[in-house]
Amino acid sequence: MNYTLQRRKFLKLSAALSALGLIGGPGLIPLARSAEFTGYKCLVNVFLLGGNDSFNMLVPRSDAEYNVYAASRQNLAIAQEALLPISPLNSDGVLYGFHPMATGLQGLFESGDLAVVSNVGPLLEPVSKDDYLNGNTLLPPQLFSHNDQRNQWQSLRGTTNLSTGWAGRIADSLADDLSGQMLPTNISTSGNSRFQSGDTTSPYTVNNSGASSYAAFRRNAEYGPERQASFERQLTNGFDNIHSRALADVHSRSLLYADLINDALRLVPELNTPFPESRLGRRLRIVARLLAVKDEFEVNRQIFYITTGGFDTHNDQNQDQPDLLMDLGDCLLAFQTAMTEIGLSDQVTTFTQSDFGRTLTSNGDGTDHGWGGHQLVSGSAVLGQRVFGTMPSLEIDGADDVAGGRIIPTLSADQYAATLANWFGVDDSSLDQIAPNLAAFNLRNLGFMA
Amino acid sequence: MHFSRTTIVTISLLLLSSCGGGGGSSVSTAPAPSGDTPTEPVISVAQAHRFLRQASFGPTPAEVDNVRNIGFEAWIDQQLLQTPSLQLPYMDDLAEPENNREGQTNRLDAWFRNALTGEDQLRQRVAFALSQIMVVSDQSSLFNFPNGLADYYDELTLHAFGNYQELLKAVTLTPAMGLYLSMLGNQKPDKAMNIRPDENYAREVMQLFSIGLVMLNEDGSTILDQDNQPVPTYDQSIIEGFAHVFTGWTFYGSESFNQPSYIFRLPMVAFQDFHDGGEKRLLNEVVLPAGQTAVDDLDAALENIASHANVPAFISRQLIQRLVSANPSAAYIGRVAAVFIDDGYGTRGNLSAVVKAILLDPEARAEPADANSGKLTEPLLRLTAVWRAFDASAANNRYLFAYPEFSFSQAPLRADSVFNFFRPDFAPPGEISKLGLVSPEMQITNETTSVTVNNYLALAIFLQHSAVVEKDEATIYIDIESELALVDQPQALINQVADKLLGGNISEQLRSETASMMAHWDTQAGKVVEAIHMIATSPEFAVLR
């Protein structure tokens, strides 16, 4: 659709809905464009639901370190010779390899478009094993619990009651600079999350093919436009109950953005880059398509949230993990290829998060909830082909194991988030609002972004 | 009948443009009473309707009358005596499914049948609530075992009015739960191999099914320590204690521990050789002695959990949230928890008494207090409410609906994880969050799902009603005959639809918008389904005050 027309149409609907206060908050009503952000940057969070066993994703290949690994992991160990070798530019003297099925990760790493951030996890301050065992340290509450640790990764709330997520806070803090954007800064392919919840901004959810639109309101439905007008009158009239109002708010955003998004997507029905037909592949594909038409939305900064599940490998890990890591590698590689195709590879950075790492010990055919684990960052703005941080000892009851093969993180989820936020455009002075525990750590930036 | 999202949209588009023309014969409405004017029941239509939205899968005119005539408590007592409607016997009577997908669709057929037509409405509602607290899901290896899931649901149904600790034991020993949270096949440690017992069930049975993560007062409020921090209910050593308890169990009838029988209909059994024989640290400083049998360990461990001080408030709050309101007052939780602790006859965990206390509590029965009251109705329950209000059925007498989750983000035993479709503490950003309140169902309400819910309702109303001429034998049609009889009296028609869906509590705006939209139509069926659609897709209907 014609650019000006699109904007005019959007403004009209936006004005209609905002007239009675339904659509509110910065970032939702287009105001004068700010000169602050003229370029474009985008963060894509791929959240691995359930807790990725990343100590089987990146494995030491040197004999000494491999033997420690194999002794710990026993029947869950990956065969040494099967590991996919990599050649990090910042070697620590140990050889490493990716899981045999993670060919996509190996390819991205070797081409310089992927970095590993080693042994990162929720922390309130640096933790030593002695401190942990003696109770002499502050810890995130409810370690090893899925939803609590996922919440920590997404909110970085520590022991506070903070209800926002760090992407939500980024959108809040940049709202004035991004007030010209026609879409909310935060977009999800995977429903609501703590990660994107802001105080003054709300995320927006798409489906795998774009925006859902109301069948009963379409032009070719009998009295569709009249029905839509009637529905909008109901929404703008307001409701005397908080739950009705929350629902009406969502309906309003559905109405406001659906045509904008779907009209734009018609411009680029498909990219040339094929994506795996997996849940993650389909979700990354719609993000890639939205990025291909991002100019239609007049956006300078966007954050996407994508989840993919199945990582809670309590049982059948040897059967399930190969598919999980193959899919992850193939999908990240396809996405990076697509970004190159549309010329955004150095403006879009993809990163993983996960509930926690998993225990090095086995429960027979699987693993339990751990703490620290490796994360992946990909994109051309990443200082790729490097492993950041320190590889932990993988010895049971070793220096980094608090018990049962649960590894103390050496880097914090706050440092990880702050590094990404800083690249995205958050001033150093504002990073502590995004990552509230950052001050407890020496490094404010882990240095993996160019 | 398999609907993909796109098919639903496409079909609804097509039929939206072609619906109408139905006409339909006039059906007499209830005759006006003659002679003595009977005394109006004390319970109003609106009050009975609201009660039935809390206690059933949707009010019907007959059930509203029933509640008005006999009263809330007598209605509950009646319900407690109803024979439980189960899934497995029905599924066994169906033709052998060709594949697991068809088997799962049969399972949902059984669920819809019981939810829509079961006489034991309250039991079914409570079972559905329990299925969202003690979660198993076919989004796992259980997809291959529809009968195992049906057996699980039947256990919830059978224990819905029973004793909490017995429910917990039944749930623990179902092979479905055993597979889902990997207690089945869990074995004693093997130090040389760095193998320790699986902690999955040990963790979630405490975190989600019984006591939660932090110590609670009897009214559900969080106990804080001197630093104003919540007090954890357990630590890792206790999880490990329970993980050791839950070793040695597998399918009944297995030749050996490592040769599972895959018999789902009987509780798991223990193989003592695979059970850990050491001491086990449990809650409240209890330590199980070494050398007990797997059965004795299990019974003692479940007793240990069920007698924990958190259970009454933790379970009561979530049942209130599923049935009545998202943000019950502490006093309300406390009153229900007190009944959980002692049903008046000295019994702890009597769920029928708990359910009764929830529904008869002044906070549930009084007029909605303020703007914060009530809850967003679960999306799937909006559909069942419409279907029950308009007596929906298919010619083949089945309810074939393979993928409710595509439209409603939920389907029975089909959550993405053990954390259910939504969490009890979810608060959407904005007003609710700022007020410190929650709205769990909002977790599955976003710009996509708010549309897909309404699109399915549009399909189910505009396209699938009794005046449609060319009917399909597997499609579920709502019965609009009694509405067609009122089509010449628009206000009476709106009143009737509003009575069925809203208990008569319709805003002036929705009434006038509905009248305006109906006026566009020149077909009788068009007017009727327009009215039903307007109300069923309104935010007013989506919220239970």
Tab-separated table of N, CA, C and O in Angstrom, chain A residues 304-384:
chain	number	residue	atom	x	y	z
A	304	PHE	N	11.573	-8.170	19.450
A	304	PHE	CA	10.658	-9.297	19.238
A	304	PHE	C	10.897	-10.377	20.292
A	304	PHE	O	12.030	-10.593	20.726
A	305	TYR	N	9.832	-11.046	20.636
A	305	TYR	CA	9.899	-12.145	21.615
A	305	TYR	C	9.329	-13.407	20.974
A	305	TYR	O	8.203	-13.411	20.470
A	306	ILE	N	10.161	-14.436	20.973
A	306	ILE	CA	9.783	-15.709	20.356
A	306	ILE	C	10.103	-16.814	21.346
A	306	ILE	O	11.199	-16.846	21.903
A	307	THR	N	9.176	-17.735	21.545
A	307	THR	CA	9.504	-18.873	22.391
A	307	THR	C	9.516	-20.154	21.569
A	307	THR	O	8.882	-20.260	20.531
A	308	THR	N	10.273	-21.105	22.065
A	308	THR	CA	10.196	-22.457	21.526
A	308	THR	C	10.408	-23.407	22.693
A	308	THR	O	11.199	-23.124	23.590
A	309	GLY	N	9.677	-24.502	22.695
A	309	GLY	CA	9.634	-25.334	23.894
A	309	GLY	C	10.293	-26.692	23.732
A	309	GLY	O	10.914	-26.999	22.721
A	310	GLY	N	10.177	-27.481	24.770
A	310	GLY	CA	10.660	-28.864	24.737
A	310	GLY	C	12.003	-29.069	25.407
A	310	GLY	O	12.531	-30.178	25.406
A	311	PHE	N	12.569	-28.005	26.002
A	311	PHE	CA	13.930	-28.105	26.529
A	311	PHE	C	13.997	-28.680	27.948
A	311	PHE	O	15.084	-28.865	28.473
A	312	ASP	N	12.836	-28.954	28.533
A	312	ASP	CA	12.827	-29.459	29.910
A	312	ASP	C	13.057	-30.972	29.895
A	312	ASP	O	12.171	-31.770	30.202
A	313	THR	N	14.264	-31.358	29.555
A	313	THR	CA	14.557	-32.760	29.243
A	313	THR	C	14.820	-33.591	30.499
A	313	THR	O	15.940	-34.049	30.735
A	314	HIS	N	13.757	-33.797	31.283
A	314	HIS	CA	13.875	-34.666	32.455
A	314	HIS	C	14.051	-36.124	32.034
A	314	HIS	O	14.615	-36.911	32.770
A	315	ASN	N	13.470	-36.473	30.905
A	315	ASN	CA	13.637	-37.844	30.435
A	315	ASN	C	13.838	-37.857	28.924
A	315	ASN	O	13.578	-36.875	28.234
A	316	ASP	N	14.344	-38.978	28.436
A	316	ASP	CA	14.584	-39.148	27.005
A	316	ASP	C	15.474	-38.056	26.419
A	316	ASP	O	15.324	-37.677	25.262
A	317	GLN	N	16.394	-37.542	27.217
A	317	GLN	CA	17.227	-36.449	26.705
A	317	GLN	C	18.029	-36.864	25.476
A	317	GLN	O	18.160	-36.088	24.528
A	318	ASN	N	18.542	-38.089	25.499
A	318	ASN	CA	19.356	-38.509	24.350
A	318	ASN	C	18.530	-38.611	23.064
A	318	ASN	O	19.070	-38.489	21.970
A	319	GLN	N	17.211	-38.833	23.209
A	319	GLN	CA	16.348	-38.865	22.019
A	319	GLN	C	15.935	-37.459	21.596
A	319	GLN	O	15.842	-37.157	20.413
A	320	ASP	N	15.641	-36.613	22.589
A	320	ASP	CA	15.012	-35.327	22.270
A	320	ASP	C	16.004	-34.202	21.976
A	320	ASP	O	15.741	-33.332	21.157
A	321	GLN	N	17.128	-34.226	22.663
A	321	GLN	CA	18.031	-33.080	22.534
A	321	GLN	C	18.596	-32.892	21.118
A	321	GLN	O	18.713	-31.747	20.659
A	322	PRO	N	18.931	-33.964	20.407
A	322	PRO	CA	19.444	-33.750	19.054
A	322	PRO	C	18.484	-32.949	18.172
A	322	PRO	O	18.909	-32.022	17.464
A	323	ASP	N	17.186	-33.267	18.236
A	323	ASP	CA	16.217	-32.529	17.419
A	323	ASP	C	16.110	-31.078	17.863
A	323	ASP	O	15.989	-30.167	17.037
A	324	LEU	N	16.136	-30.870	19.176
A	324	LEU	CA	16.008	-29.510	19.692
A	324	LEU	C	17.158	-28.633	19.213
A	324	LEU	O	16.959	-27.499	18.765
A	325	LEU	N	18.382	-29.172	19.306
A	325	LEU	CA	19.551	-28.358	18.955
A	325	LEU	C	19.703	-28.228	17.445
A	325	LEU	O	20.179	-27.203	16.944
A	326	MET	N	19.284	-29.256	16.716
A	326	MET	CA	19.307	-29.137	15.258
A	326	MET	C	18.344	-28.039	14.827
A	326	MET	O	18.684	-27.175	14.019
A	327	ASP	N	17.152	-28.064	15.394
A	327	ASP	CA	16.153	-27.059	15.031
A	327	ASP	C	16.645	-25.659	15.389
A	327	ASP	O	16.541	-24.726	14.582
A	328	LEU	N	17.194	-25.525	16.595
A	328	LEU	CA	17.690	-24.216	17.019
A	328	LEU	C	18.756	-23.710	16.049
A	328	LEU	O	18.709	-22.556	15.589
A	329	GLY	N	19.712	-24.574	15.708
A	329	GLY	CA	20.778	-24.163	14.797
A	329	GLY	C	20.250	-23.828	13.413
A	329	GLY	O	20.599	-22.784	12.830
A	330	ASP	N	19.404	-24.699	12.889
A	330	ASP	CA	18.861	-24.463	11.547
A	330	ASP	C	18.051	-23.174	11.497
A	330	ASP	O	18.111	-22.409	10.526
A	331	CYS	N	17.282	-22.936	12.555
A	331	CYS	CA	16.421	-21.746	12.568
A	331	CYS	C	17.244	-20.462	12.685
A	331	CYS	O	16.982	-19.477	11.984
A	332	LEU	N	18.231	-20.469	13.572
A	332	LEU	CA	19.051	-19.253	13.723
A	332	LEU	C	19.831	-18.974	12.440
A	332	LEU	O	19.994	-17.821	12.038
A	333	LEU	N	20.291	-20.050	11.800
A	333	LEU	CA	21.016	-19.873	10.535
A	333	LEU	C	20.088	-19.319	9.462
A	333	LEU	O	20.449	-18.383	8.730
A	334	ALA	N	18.882	-19.864	9.372
A	334	ALA	CA	17.926	-19.373	8.373
A	334	ALA	C	17.613	-17.902	8.631
A	334	ALA	O	17.548	-17.091	7.696
A	335	PHE	N	17.457	-17.558	9.901
A	335	PHE	CA	17.101	-16.175	10.222
A	335	PHE	C	18.230	-15.220	9.841
A	335	PHE	O	17.993	-14.166	9.243
A	336	GLN	N	19.452	-15.615	10.162
A	336	GLN	CA	20.592	-14.770	9.802
A	336	GLN	C	20.691	-14.634	8.275
A	336	GLN	O	20.952	-13.544	7.750
A	337	THR	N	20.451	-15.734	7.558
A	337	THR	CA	20.465	-15.683	6.095
A	337	THR	C	19.389	-14.730	5.587
A	337	THR	O	19.614	-13.936	4.655
A	338	ALA	N	18.223	-14.799	6.203
A	338	ALA	CA	17.129	-13.913	5.796
A	338	ALA	C	17.481	-12.454	6.071
A	338	ALA	O	17.162	-11.562	5.277
A	339	MET	N	18.160	-12.200	7.181
A	339	MET	CA	18.546	-10.824	7.495
A	339	MET	C	19.544	-10.298	6.466
A	339	MET	O	19.505	-9.128	6.076
A	340	THR	N	20.425	-11.181	6.027
A	340	THR	CA	21.355	-10.779	4.973
A	340	THR	C	20.580	-10.492	3.691
A	340	THR	O	20.838	-9.494	3.002
A	341	GLU	N	19.599	-11.340	3.408
A	341	GLU	CA	18.787	-11.160	2.193
A	341	GLU	C	18.121	-9.791	2.162
A	341	GLU	O	18.079	-9.138	1.118
A	342	ILE	N	17.610	-9.339	3.321
A	342	ILE	CA	16.897	-8.049	3.318
A	342	ILE	C	17.801	-6.901	3.772
A	342	ILE	O	17.324	-5.789	3.991
A	343	GLY	N	19.081	-7.182	3.922
A	343	GLY	CA	20.032	-6.110	4.199
A	343	GLY	C	20.010	-5.580	5.612
A	343	GLY	O	20.371	-4.427	5.852
A	344	LEU	N	19.581	-6.392	6.555
A	344	LEU	CA	19.507	-5.921	7.939
A	344	LEU	C	20.396	-6.706	8.889
A	344	LEU	O	20.246	-6.621	10.105
A	345	SER	N	21.342	-7.495	8.322
A	345	SER	CA	22.061	-8.425	9.193
A	345	SER	C	22.872	-7.721	10.280
A	345	SER	O	23.083	-8.277	11.348
A	346	ASP	N	23.309	-6.493	10.036
A	346	ASP	CA	24.069	-5.822	11.091
A	346	ASP	C	23.186	-4.933	11.969
A	346	ASP	O	23.673	-4.258	12.861
A	347	GLN	N	21.894	-4.939	11.715
A	347	GLN	CA	20.981	-4.123	12.522
A	347	GLN	C	20.056	-4.965	13.382
A	347	GLN	O	19.317	-4.441	14.209
A	348	VAL	N	20.074	-6.255	13.142
A	348	VAL	CA	19.205	-7.165	13.896
A	348	VAL	C	20.085	-8.141	14.666
A	348	VAL	O	20.928	-8.815	14.083
A	349	THR	N	19.900	-8.180	15.976
A	349	THR	CA	20.673	-9.094	16.819
A	349	THR	C	19.733	-10.066	17.525
A	349	THR	O	18.763	-9.653	18.157
A	350	THR	N	20.035	-11.336	17.359
A	350	THR	CA	19.214	-12.385	17.949
A	350	THR	C	19.960	-12.977	19.133
A	350	THR	O	21.168	-13.200	19.047
A	351	PHE	N	19.244	-13.228	20.218
A	351	PHE	CA	19.916	-13.805	21.381
A	351	PHE	C	18.991	-14.806	22.059
A	351	PHE	O	17.770	-14.720	21.949
A	352	THR	N	19.601	-15.761	22.737
A	352	THR	CA	18.790	-16.742	23.458
A	352	THR	C	18.746	-16.427	24.938
A	352	THR	O	19.630	-15.767	25.497
A	353	GLN	N	17.674	-16.904	25.554
A	353	GLN	CA	17.581	-16.987	27.002
A	353	GLN	C	16.919	-18.326	27.291
A	353	GLN	O	16.299	-18.926	26.397
A	354	SER	N	17.033	-18.798	28.497
A	354	SER	CA	16.376	-20.045	28.868
A	354	SER	C	16.202	-20.066	30.375
A	354	SER	O	16.926	-19.364	31.082
A	355	ASP	N	15.263	-20.874	30.884
A	355	ASP	CA	14.930	-20.854	32.316
A	355	ASP	C	16.192	-20.986	33.173
A	355	ASP	O	16.374	-20.282	34.142
A	356	PHE	N	17.022	-21.967	32.775
A	356	PHE	CA	18.254	-22.249	33.522
A	356	PHE	C	19.041	-23.268	32.735
A	356	PHE	O	18.531	-23.869	31.785
A	357	GLY	N	20.317	-23.460	33.121
A	357	GLY	CA	21.048	-24.612	32.629
A	357	GLY	C	20.562	-25.844	33.376
A	357	GLY	O	19.720	-25.749	34.266
A	358	ARG	N	21.095	-26.991	33.026
A	358	ARG	CA	20.605	-28.211	33.683
A	358	ARG	C	21.722	-28.889	34.466
A	358	ARG	O	22.896	-28.580	34.290
A	359	THR	N	21.335	-29.832	35.307
A	359	THR	CA	22.330	-30.523	36.120
A	359	THR	C	23.276	-31.333	35.241
A	359	THR	O	22.862	-31.900	34.231
A	360	LEU	N	24.528	-31.377	35.665
A	360	LEU	CA	25.480	-32.230	34.955
A	360	LEU	C	25.195	-33.700	35.240
A	360	LEU	O	25.457	-34.566	34.415
A	361	THR	N	24.648	-33.961	36.429
A	361	THR	CA	24.312	-35.346	36.752
A	361	THR	C	23.054	-35.743	35.991
A	361	THR	O	22.285	-34.905	35.528
A	362	SER	N	22.855	-37.046	35.900
A	362	SER	CA	21.724	-37.585	35.178
A	362	SER	C	20.726	-38.140	36.175
A	362	SER	O	21.070	-38.483	37.310
A	363	ASN	N	19.452	-38.219	35.772
A	363	ASN	CA	18.489	-38.938	36.601
A	363	ASN	C	18.156	-40.284	35.970
A	363	ASN	O	17.108	-40.858	36.223
A	364	GLY	N	19.044	-40.757	35.128
A	364	GLY	CA	18.831	-42.029	34.443
A	364	GLY	C	18.772	-41.801	32.949
A	364	GLY	O	19.615	-42.294	32.208
A	365	ASP	N	17.789	-41.013	32.508
A	365	ASP	CA	17.713	-40.719	31.075
A	365	ASP	C	17.480	-39.244	30.804
A	365	ASP	O	17.034	-38.863	29.730
A	366	GLY	N	17.753	-38.418	31.806
A	366	GLY	CA	17.541	-36.987	31.601
A	366	GLY	C	18.249	-36.186	32.672
A	366	GLY	O	19.062	-36.721	33.430
A	367	THR	N	17.926	-34.906	32.723
A	367	THR	CA	18.615	-34.006	33.646
A	367	THR	C	17.602	-33.158	34.401
A	367	THR	O	16.465	-33.008	33.965
A	368	ASP	N	18.030	-32.581	35.498
A	368	ASP	CA	17.148	-31.745	36.305
A	368	ASP	C	17.549	-30.271	36.207
A	368	ASP	O	18.467	-29.910	35.477
A	369	HIS	N	16.835	-29.474	36.969
A	369	HIS	CA	16.962	-28.022	36.855
A	369	HIS	C	18.277	-27.532	37.450
A	369	HIS	O	18.555	-27.790	38.612
A	370	GLY	N	19.040	-26.821	36.659
A	370	GLY	CA	20.297	-26.274	37.136
A	370	GLY	C	20.221	-24.763	37.266
A	370	GLY	O	19.184	-24.201	37.636
A	371	TRP	N	21.303	-24.094	36.934
A	371	TRP	CA	21.390	-22.644	37.181
A	371	TRP	C	22.077	-21.981	35.977
A	371	TRP	O	21.423	-21.572	35.022
A	372	GLY	N	23.417	-21.912	36.000
A	372	GLY	CA	24.103	-21.260	34.889
A	372	GLY	C	24.062	-22.088	33.617
A	372	GLY	O	23.890	-23.313	33.666
A	373	GLY	N	24.224	-21.413	32.474
A	373	GLY	CA	24.270	-22.106	31.186
A	373	GLY	C	24.765	-21.156	30.112
A	373	GLY	O	24.867	-19.939	30.341
A	374	HIS	N	25.075	-21.696	28.949
A	374	HIS	CA	25.564	-20.869	27.846
A	374	HIS	C	24.390	-20.271	27.061
A	374	HIS	O	23.366	-20.911	26.902
A	375	GLN	N	24.610	-19.061	26.558
A	375	GLN	CA	23.621	-18.436	25.678
A	375	GLN	C	24.278	-18.064	24.357
A	375	GLN	O	25.497	-17.937	24.273
A	376	LEU	N	23.429	-17.904	23.342
A	376	LEU	CA	23.908	-17.620	21.989
A	376	LEU	C	23.468	-16.227	21.556
A	376	LEU	O	22.345	-15.813	21.854
A	377	VAL	N	24.355	-15.516	20.872
A	377	VAL	CA	24.015	-14.210	20.316
A	377	VAL	C	24.428	-14.226	18.856
A	377	VAL	O	25.572	-14.575	18.536
A	378	SER	N	23.500	-13.888	17.959
A	378	SER	CA	23.878	-13.932	16.546
A	378	SER	C	23.444	-12.680	15.801
A	378	SER	O	22.516	-11.977	16.202
A	379	GLY	N	24.152	-12.405	14.719
A	379	GLY	CA	23.929	-11.203	13.928
A	379	GLY	C	25.279	-10.645	13.519
A	379	GLY	O	26.310	-10.974	14.128
A	380	SER	N	25.274	-9.792	12.530
A	380	SER	CA	26.548	-9.273	12.045
A	380	SER	C	27.139	-8.203	12.948
A	380	SER	O	28.312	-7.860	12.831
A	381	ALA	N	26.319	-7.656	13.857
A	381	ALA	CA	26.862	-6.680	14.807
A	381	ALA	C	27.489	-7.375	16.015
A	381	ALA	O	28.055	-6.715	16.879
A	382	VAL	N	27.382	-8.676	16.066
A	382	VAL	CA	27.961	-9.431	17.170
A	382	VAL	C	29.435	-9.692	16.877
A	382	VAL	O	29.815	-9.938	15.728
A	383	LEU	N	30.270	-9.606	17.901
A	383	LEU	CA	31.669	-10.010	17.730
A	383	LEU	C	31.695	-11.530	17.740
A	383	LEU	O	31.892	-12.169	18.779
A	384	GLY	N	31.442	-12.068	16.568
A	384	GLY	CA	31.201	-13.503	16.461
A	384	GLY	C	32.472	-14.322	16.495
A	384	GLY	O	33.586	-13.806	16.600
